[in-house]
């Protein structure tokens, strides 16, 4: 009777190859690749600690967060793969971990990057608007402003949302004050890093 496309004689031959390779040392090495609870906690904490800086667009934190995310995803994939492999023996493990990575869509696979060419323009009526080069993977753009010291995070407020990277009009601003502007791409609940900052002078 065949088992998974192998006849019993073929299974004996294949099993002999595995028996010879599966030494105690190799078995220990395989187990060492599986994340320990402490190691997994470290990976999780590293990503969590760098996430705030990533969302603010801090260059160092963006790099740290992306590297931490790649390492954590690798650990999640290992755990998920193990859960699937042993599910014929214990199906409850898949529900226990609940970490099966969702298939990435084309846009979701593209990391959101920071815009570096945000600019302020004026139309024929003298009304100000912003533009930038379209960010790959972004479904829209959040534009924020500050009327005072831009280095203080609490001074920033949300101004407008646009699905277009061109012609984002700056309505609702107090033009008697200097306004600082920055923008970030967004896709679902995913926010990209901040763009370069531009200044709209007072009039």
PDB file of C-alpha atoms in Angstrom:
ATOM      1  CA  UNK A   1       0.000   0.000   0.000  1.00  0.00           C
ATOM      2  CA  UNK A   2       1.556   3.389  -0.955  1.00  0.00           C
ATOM      3  CA  UNK A   3       2.093   6.065   1.681  1.00  0.00           C
ATOM      4  CA  UNK A   4       2.268   9.652   0.372  1.00  0.00           C
ATOM      5  CA  UNK A   5       3.304   8.399  -3.091  1.00  0.00           C
ATOM      6  CA  UNK A   6       6.010   6.113  -1.649  1.00  0.00           C
ATOM      7  CA  UNK A   7       5.781   2.367  -1.752  1.00  0.00           C
ATOM      8  CA  UNK A   8       6.865   0.560   1.393  1.00  0.00           C
ATOM      9  CA  UNK A   9      10.227  -0.510  -0.123  1.00  0.00           C
ATOM     10  CA  UNK A  10      10.819   3.100  -1.246  1.00  0.00           C
ATOM     11  CA  UNK A  11       9.943   4.319   2.230  1.00  0.00           C
ATOM     12  CA  UNK A  12      12.537   1.991   3.777  1.00  0.00           C
ATOM     13  CA  UNK A  13      15.206   3.338   1.444  1.00  0.00           C
ATOM     14  CA  UNK A  14      14.243   6.951   2.143  1.00  0.00           C
ATOM     15  CA  UNK A  15      14.035   6.330   5.856  1.00  0.00           C
ATOM     16  CA  UNK A  16      17.538   4.861   5.871  1.00  0.00           C
ATOM     17  CA  UNK A  17      18.887   8.120   4.420  1.00  0.00           C
ATOM     18  CA  UNK A  18      17.159  10.092   7.144  1.00  0.00           C
ATOM     19  CA  UNK A  19      18.242   7.654   9.878  1.00  0.00           C
ATOM     20  CA  UNK A  20      21.894   8.141   8.929  1.00  0.00           C
ATOM     21  CA  UNK A  21      21.591  11.928   8.773  1.00  0.00           C
ATOM     22  CA  UNK A  22      19.589  12.274  11.987  1.00  0.00           C
ATOM     23  CA  UNK A  23      22.468  12.012  14.436  1.00  0.00           C
ATOM     24  CA  UNK A  24      22.078  13.340  17.990  1.00  0.00           C
ATOM     25  CA  UNK A  25      24.196  16.340  16.990  1.00  0.00           C
ATOM     26  CA  UNK A  26      22.049  17.129  13.932  1.00  0.00           C
ATOM     27  CA  UNK A  27      18.890  16.697  15.982  1.00  0.00           C
ATOM     28  CA  UNK A  28      20.209  19.173  18.543  1.00  0.00           C
ATOM     29  CA  UNK A  29      21.056  21.616  15.751  1.00  0.00           C
ATOM     30  CA  UNK A  30      17.524  21.408  14.339  1.00  0.00           C
ATOM     31  CA  UNK A  31      16.042  22.128  17.754  1.00  0.00           C
ATOM     32  CA  UNK A  32      18.391  25.106  18.181  1.00  0.00           C
ATOM     33  CA  UNK A  33      16.763  26.776  15.166  1.00  0.00           C
ATOM     34  CA  UNK A  34      13.385  26.888  16.899  1.00  0.00           C
ATOM     35  CA  UNK A  35      12.940  30.153  18.875  1.00  0.00           C
ATOM     36  CA  UNK A  36      13.047  29.736  22.636  1.00  0.00           C
ATOM     37  CA  UNK A  37      10.501  31.699  24.707  1.00  0.00           C
ATOM     38  CA  UNK A  38      13.227  34.118  25.828  1.00  0.00           C
ATOM     39  CA  UNK A  39      14.521  34.631  22.292  1.00  0.00           C
ATOM     40  CA  UNK A  40      11.039  35.219  20.909  1.00  0.00           C
ATOM     41  CA  UNK A  41      10.284  37.724  23.679  1.00  0.00           C
ATOM     42  CA  UNK A  42      13.485  39.607  22.815  1.00  0.00           C
ATOM     43  CA  UNK A  43      12.520  39.785  19.138  1.00  0.00           C
ATOM     44  CA  UNK A  44       9.020  40.988  19.988  1.00  0.00           C
ATOM     45  CA  UNK A  45      10.279  43.633  22.420  1.00  0.00           C
ATOM     46  CA  UNK A  46      12.868  44.898  19.936  1.00  0.00           C
ATOM     47  CA  UNK A  47      10.231  45.540  17.288  1.00  0.00           C
ATOM     48  CA  UNK A  48       7.786  47.067  19.759  1.00  0.00           C
ATOM     49  CA  UNK A  49      10.441  49.431  21.158  1.00  0.00           C
ATOM     50  CA  UNK A  50      11.418  50.766  17.725  1.00  0.00           C
ATOM     51  CA  UNK A  51       7.904  51.120  16.315  1.00  0.00           C
ATOM     52  CA  UNK A  52       7.210  54.615  17.660  1.00  0.00           C
ATOM     53  CA  UNK A  53      10.403  55.993  16.125  1.00  0.00           C
ATOM     54  CA  UNK A  54       9.555  54.240  12.858  1.00  0.00           C
ATOM     55  CA  UNK A  55       6.143  55.919  12.696  1.00  0.00           C
ATOM     56  CA  UNK A  56       7.772  59.289  13.374  1.00  0.00           C
ATOM     57  CA  UNK A  57      10.151  58.742  10.482  1.00  0.00           C
ATOM     58  CA  UNK A  58      13.354  58.705  12.541  1.00  0.00           C
ATOM     59  CA  UNK A  59      15.961  57.302  10.075  1.00  0.00           C
ATOM     60  CA  UNK A  60      17.803  55.180  12.656  1.00  0.00           C
ATOM     61  CA  UNK A  61      14.580  53.831  14.135  1.00  0.00           C
ATOM     62  CA  UNK A  62      13.177  53.099  10.667  1.00  0.00           C
ATOM     63  CA  UNK A  63      16.204  50.923   9.926  1.00  0.00           C
ATOM     64  CA  UNK A  64      16.069  49.281  13.372  1.00  0.00           C
ATOM     65  CA  UNK A  65      12.331  48.628  13.097  1.00  0.00           C
ATOM     66  CA  UNK A  66      12.593  47.080   9.628  1.00  0.00           C
ATOM     67  CA  UNK A  67      15.448  44.796  10.717  1.00  0.00           C
ATOM     68  CA  UNK A  68      13.566  43.809  13.879  1.00  0.00           C
ATOM     69  CA  UNK A  69      10.438  43.118  11.858  1.00  0.00           C
ATOM     70  CA  UNK A  70      12.327  40.846   9.455  1.00  0.00           C
ATOM     71  CA  UNK A  71      13.803  38.822  12.335  1.00  0.00           C
ATOM     72  CA  UNK A  72      10.465  38.527  14.119  1.00  0.00           C
ATOM     73  CA  UNK A  73       8.678  37.475  10.936  1.00  0.00           C
ATOM     74  CA  UNK A  74      11.293  34.760  10.414  1.00  0.00           C
ATOM     75  CA  UNK A  75      10.626  33.437  13.932  1.00  0.00           C
ATOM     76  CA  UNK A  76       6.868  33.564  13.329  1.00  0.00           C
ATOM     77  CA  UNK A  77       7.327  31.635  10.078  1.00  0.00           C
ATOM     78  CA  UNK A  78       9.349  28.930  11.856  1.00  0.00           C
ATOM     79  CA  UNK A  79       6.706  28.522  14.554  1.00  0.00           C
ATOM     80  CA  UNK A  80       3.928  28.523  11.982  1.00  0.00           C
ATOM     81  CA  UNK A  81       5.745  25.948   9.832  1.00  0.00           C
ATOM     82  CA  UNK A  82       6.275  23.675  12.818  1.00  0.00           C
ATOM     83  CA  UNK A  83       2.604  23.992  13.784  1.00  0.00           C
ATOM     84  CA  UNK A  84       1.538  22.944  10.300  1.00  0.00           C
ATOM     85  CA  UNK A  85       4.045  20.068  10.217  1.00  0.00           C
ATOM     86  CA  UNK A  86       2.767  18.507  13.451  1.00  0.00           C
ATOM     87  CA  UNK A  87      -0.921  19.329  12.900  1.00  0.00           C
ATOM     88  CA  UNK A  88      -1.680  15.709  11.860  1.00  0.00           C
ATOM     89  CA  UNK A  89      -0.577  14.708  15.375  1.00  0.00           C
ATOM     90  CA  UNK A  90      -1.950  17.703  17.288  1.00  0.00           C
ATOM     91  CA  UNK A  91      -4.247  19.994  15.256  1.00  0.00           C
ATOM     92  CA  UNK A  92      -4.758  22.272  18.262  1.00  0.00           C
ATOM     93  CA  UNK A  93      -1.313  23.809  17.840  1.00  0.00           C
ATOM     94  CA  UNK A  94      -2.472  25.867  14.872  1.00  0.00           C
ATOM     95  CA  UNK A  95      -5.165  27.428  17.045  1.00  0.00           C
ATOM     96  CA  UNK A  96      -2.777  27.748  19.981  1.00  0.00           C
ATOM     97  CA  UNK A  97      -0.295  29.956  18.134  1.00  0.00           C
ATOM     98  CA  UNK A  98      -2.675  31.557  15.650  1.00  0.00           C
ATOM     99  CA  UNK A  99       0.303  33.011  13.820  1.00  0.00           C
ATOM    100  CA  UNK A 100      -0.188  31.823  10.255  1.00  0.00           C
ATOM    101  CA  UNK A 101       1.178  34.630   8.050  1.00  0.00           C
ATOM    102  CA  UNK A 102      -1.438  35.964   5.665  1.00  0.00           C
ATOM    103  CA  UNK A 103      -0.548  35.777   1.987  1.00  0.00           C
ATOM    104  CA  UNK A 104       0.768  39.167   0.984  1.00  0.00           C
ATOM    105  CA  UNK A 105      -0.995  41.044  -1.758  1.00  0.00           C
ATOM    106  CA  UNK A 106       1.119  42.842  -4.306  1.00  0.00           C
ATOM    107  CA  UNK A 107       0.722  46.238  -2.611  1.00  0.00           C
ATOM    108  CA  UNK A 108       1.051  44.884   0.930  1.00  0.00           C
ATOM    109  CA  UNK A 109       4.397  43.360   0.019  1.00  0.00           C
ATOM    110  CA  UNK A 110       5.763  46.821  -0.813  1.00  0.00           C
ATOM    111  CA  UNK A 111       7.192  48.662   2.218  1.00  0.00           C
ATOM    112  CA  UNK A 112       6.019  52.249   2.584  1.00  0.00           C
ATOM    113  CA  UNK A 113       8.926  54.655   2.212  1.00  0.00           C
ATOM    114  CA  UNK A 114       9.366  58.279   3.207  1.00  0.00           C
ATOM    115  CA  UNK A 115       8.734  60.954   0.605  1.00  0.00           C
ATOM    116  CA  UNK A 116      11.756  63.193   0.103  1.00  0.00           C
ATOM    117  CA  UNK A 117      10.316  65.648  -2.422  1.00  0.00           C
ATOM    118  CA  UNK A 118       7.300  67.162  -0.653  1.00  0.00           C
ATOM    119  CA  UNK A 119       6.895  70.701  -1.998  1.00  0.00           C
ATOM    120  CA  UNK A 120       4.580  73.707  -1.607  1.00  0.00           C
ATOM    121  CA  UNK A 121       3.183  75.391  -4.728  1.00  0.00           C
ATOM    122  CA  UNK A 122       0.707  78.203  -5.424  1.00  0.00           C
ATOM    123  CA  UNK A 123      -2.033  78.114  -8.040  1.00  0.00           C
ATOM    124  CA  UNK A 124      -3.093  81.066 -10.227  1.00  0.00           C
ATOM    125  CA  UNK A 125      -5.283  82.412  -7.431  1.00  0.00           C
ATOM    126  CA  UNK A 126      -2.375  82.259  -5.009  1.00  0.00           C
ATOM    127  CA  UNK A 127      -3.803  79.318  -3.052  1.00  0.00           C
ATOM    128  CA  UNK A 128      -1.134  76.996  -1.613  1.00  0.00           C
ATOM    129  CA  UNK A 129      -1.062  73.267  -2.276  1.00  0.00           C
ATOM    130  CA  UNK A 130       1.407  70.401  -1.822  1.00  0.00           C
ATOM    131  CA  UNK A 131       2.674  67.779  -4.208  1.00  0.00           C
ATOM    132  CA  UNK A 132       5.068  64.853  -4.144  1.00  0.00           C
ATOM    133  CA  UNK A 133       6.057  61.857  -6.214  1.00  0.00           C
ATOM    134  CA  UNK A 134       3.616  58.982  -5.736  1.00  0.00           C
ATOM    135  CA  UNK A 135       4.756  56.543  -3.039  1.00  0.00           C
ATOM    136  CA  UNK A 136       4.670  52.911  -4.157  1.00  0.00           C
ATOM    137  CA  UNK A 137       2.174  50.874  -2.141  1.00  0.00           C
ATOM    138  CA  UNK A 138       0.479  53.905  -0.552  1.00  0.00           C
ATOM    139  CA  UNK A 139      -3.316  54.137  -0.799  1.00  0.00           C
ATOM    140  CA  UNK A 140      -3.375  57.720   0.457  1.00  0.00           C
ATOM    141  CA  UNK A 141      -1.473  60.455   2.267  1.00  0.00           C
ATOM    142  CA  UNK A 142      -1.822  62.104   5.674  1.00  0.00           C
ATOM    143  CA  UNK A 143      -0.733  65.754   5.788  1.00  0.00           C
ATOM    144  CA  UNK A 144       0.130  67.282   9.168  1.00  0.00           C
ATOM    145  CA  UNK A 145       0.997  70.852  10.185  1.00  0.00           C
ATOM    146  CA  UNK A 146       2.555  72.804  13.043  1.00  0.00           C
ATOM    147  CA  UNK A 147       2.279  76.544  13.740  1.00  0.00           C
ATOM    148  CA  UNK A 148       5.070  76.534  16.320  1.00  0.00           C
ATOM    149  CA  UNK A 149       8.338  74.748  17.097  1.00  0.00           C
ATOM    150  CA  UNK A 150       8.316  71.727  14.731  1.00  0.00           C
ATOM    151  CA  UNK A 151      10.741  69.685  16.831  1.00  0.00           C
ATOM    152  CA  UNK A 152       8.059  69.322  19.540  1.00  0.00           C
ATOM    153  CA  UNK A 153       5.846  66.374  18.635  1.00  0.00           C
ATOM    154  CA  UNK A 154       2.788  67.695  20.487  1.00  0.00           C
ATOM    155  CA  UNK A 155       2.757  70.791  18.262  1.00  0.00           C
ATOM    156  CA  UNK A 156       1.742  68.760  15.222  1.00  0.00           C
ATOM    157  CA  UNK A 157      -1.880  68.323  14.142  1.00  0.00           C
ATOM    158  CA  UNK A 158      -3.605  66.442  11.364  1.00  0.00           C
ATOM    159  CA  UNK A 159      -4.615  68.713   8.475  1.00  0.00           C
ATOM    160  CA  UNK A 160      -6.027  66.607   5.656  1.00  0.00           C
ATOM    161  CA  UNK A 161      -6.156  63.221   3.940  1.00  0.00           C
ATOM    162  CA  UNK A 162      -5.723  62.751   0.203  1.00  0.00           C
ATOM    163  CA  UNK A 163      -5.690  59.794  -2.154  1.00  0.00           C
ATOM    164  CA  UNK A 164      -3.840  61.963  -4.678  1.00  0.00           C
ATOM    165  CA  UNK A 165      -0.167  62.893  -4.422  1.00  0.00           C
ATOM    166  CA  UNK A 166      -0.705  66.056  -6.480  1.00  0.00           C
ATOM    167  CA  UNK A 167      -2.779  69.122  -5.698  1.00  0.00           C
ATOM    168  CA  UNK A 168      -3.237  68.624  -1.948  1.00  0.00           C
ATOM    169  CA  UNK A 169      -4.693  72.035  -1.054  1.00  0.00           C
ATOM    170  CA  UNK A 170      -3.753  73.562   2.300  1.00  0.00           C
ATOM    171  CA  UNK A 171      -7.126  74.805   3.486  1.00  0.00           C
ATOM    172  CA  UNK A 172      -7.874  75.647   7.101  1.00  0.00           C
ATOM    173  CA  UNK A 173      -4.436  77.024   7.966  1.00  0.00           C
ATOM    174  CA  UNK A 174      -3.811  80.311   9.763  1.00  0.00           C
ATOM    175  CA  UNK A 175      -1.791  82.118   7.105  1.00  0.00           C
ATOM    176  CA  UNK A 176      -0.775  84.878   9.519  1.00  0.00           C
ATOM    177  CA  UNK A 177       1.585  82.323  11.043  1.00  0.00           C
ATOM    178  CA  UNK A 178       4.427  80.293   9.573  1.00  0.00           C
ATOM    179  CA  UNK A 179       3.256  76.746   9.031  1.00  0.00           C
ATOM    180  CA  UNK A 180       5.470  73.671   8.965  1.00  0.00           C
ATOM    181  CA  UNK A 181       4.205  70.717   6.947  1.00  0.00           C
ATOM    182  CA  UNK A 182       5.034  67.018   6.687  1.00  0.00           C
ATOM    183  CA  UNK A 183       3.326  64.007   5.206  1.00  0.00           C
ATOM    184  CA  UNK A 184       3.304  60.225   5.348  1.00  0.00           C
ATOM    185  CA  UNK A 185       1.886  57.483   3.178  1.00  0.00           C
ATOM    186  CA  UNK A 186      -0.813  55.162   4.471  1.00  0.00           C
ATOM    187  CA  UNK A 187      -2.161  51.756   3.466  1.00  0.00           C
ATOM    188  CA  UNK A 188      -4.965  50.405   5.622  1.00  0.00           C
ATOM    189  CA  UNK A 189      -3.671  50.585   9.193  1.00  0.00           C
ATOM    190  CA  UNK A 190      -0.063  50.758   8.006  1.00  0.00           C
ATOM    191  CA  UNK A 191       1.615  54.173   8.260  1.00  0.00           C
ATOM    192  CA  UNK A 192       4.841  55.039   6.493  1.00  0.00           C
ATOM    193  CA  UNK A 193       7.662  57.222   7.840  1.00  0.00           C
ATOM    194  CA  UNK A 194       7.456  61.016   7.712  1.00  0.00           C
ATOM    195  CA  UNK A 195       8.494  62.931   4.624  1.00  0.00           C
ATOM    196  CA  UNK A 196      10.834  65.875   4.461  1.00  0.00           C
ATOM    197  CA  UNK A 197       9.431  68.967   6.186  1.00  0.00           C
ATOM    198  CA  UNK A 198       8.445  72.047   4.185  1.00  0.00           C
ATOM    199  CA  UNK A 199       7.592  75.574   5.307  1.00  0.00           C
ATOM    200  CA  UNK A 200       4.619  77.689   4.258  1.00  0.00           C
ATOM    201  CA  UNK A 201       5.585  81.315   5.111  1.00  0.00           C
ATOM    202  CA  UNK A 202       3.146  83.668   6.761  1.00  0.00           C
ATOM    203  CA  UNK A 203       1.409  86.388   4.731  1.00  0.00           C
TER     204      UNK A 203
END
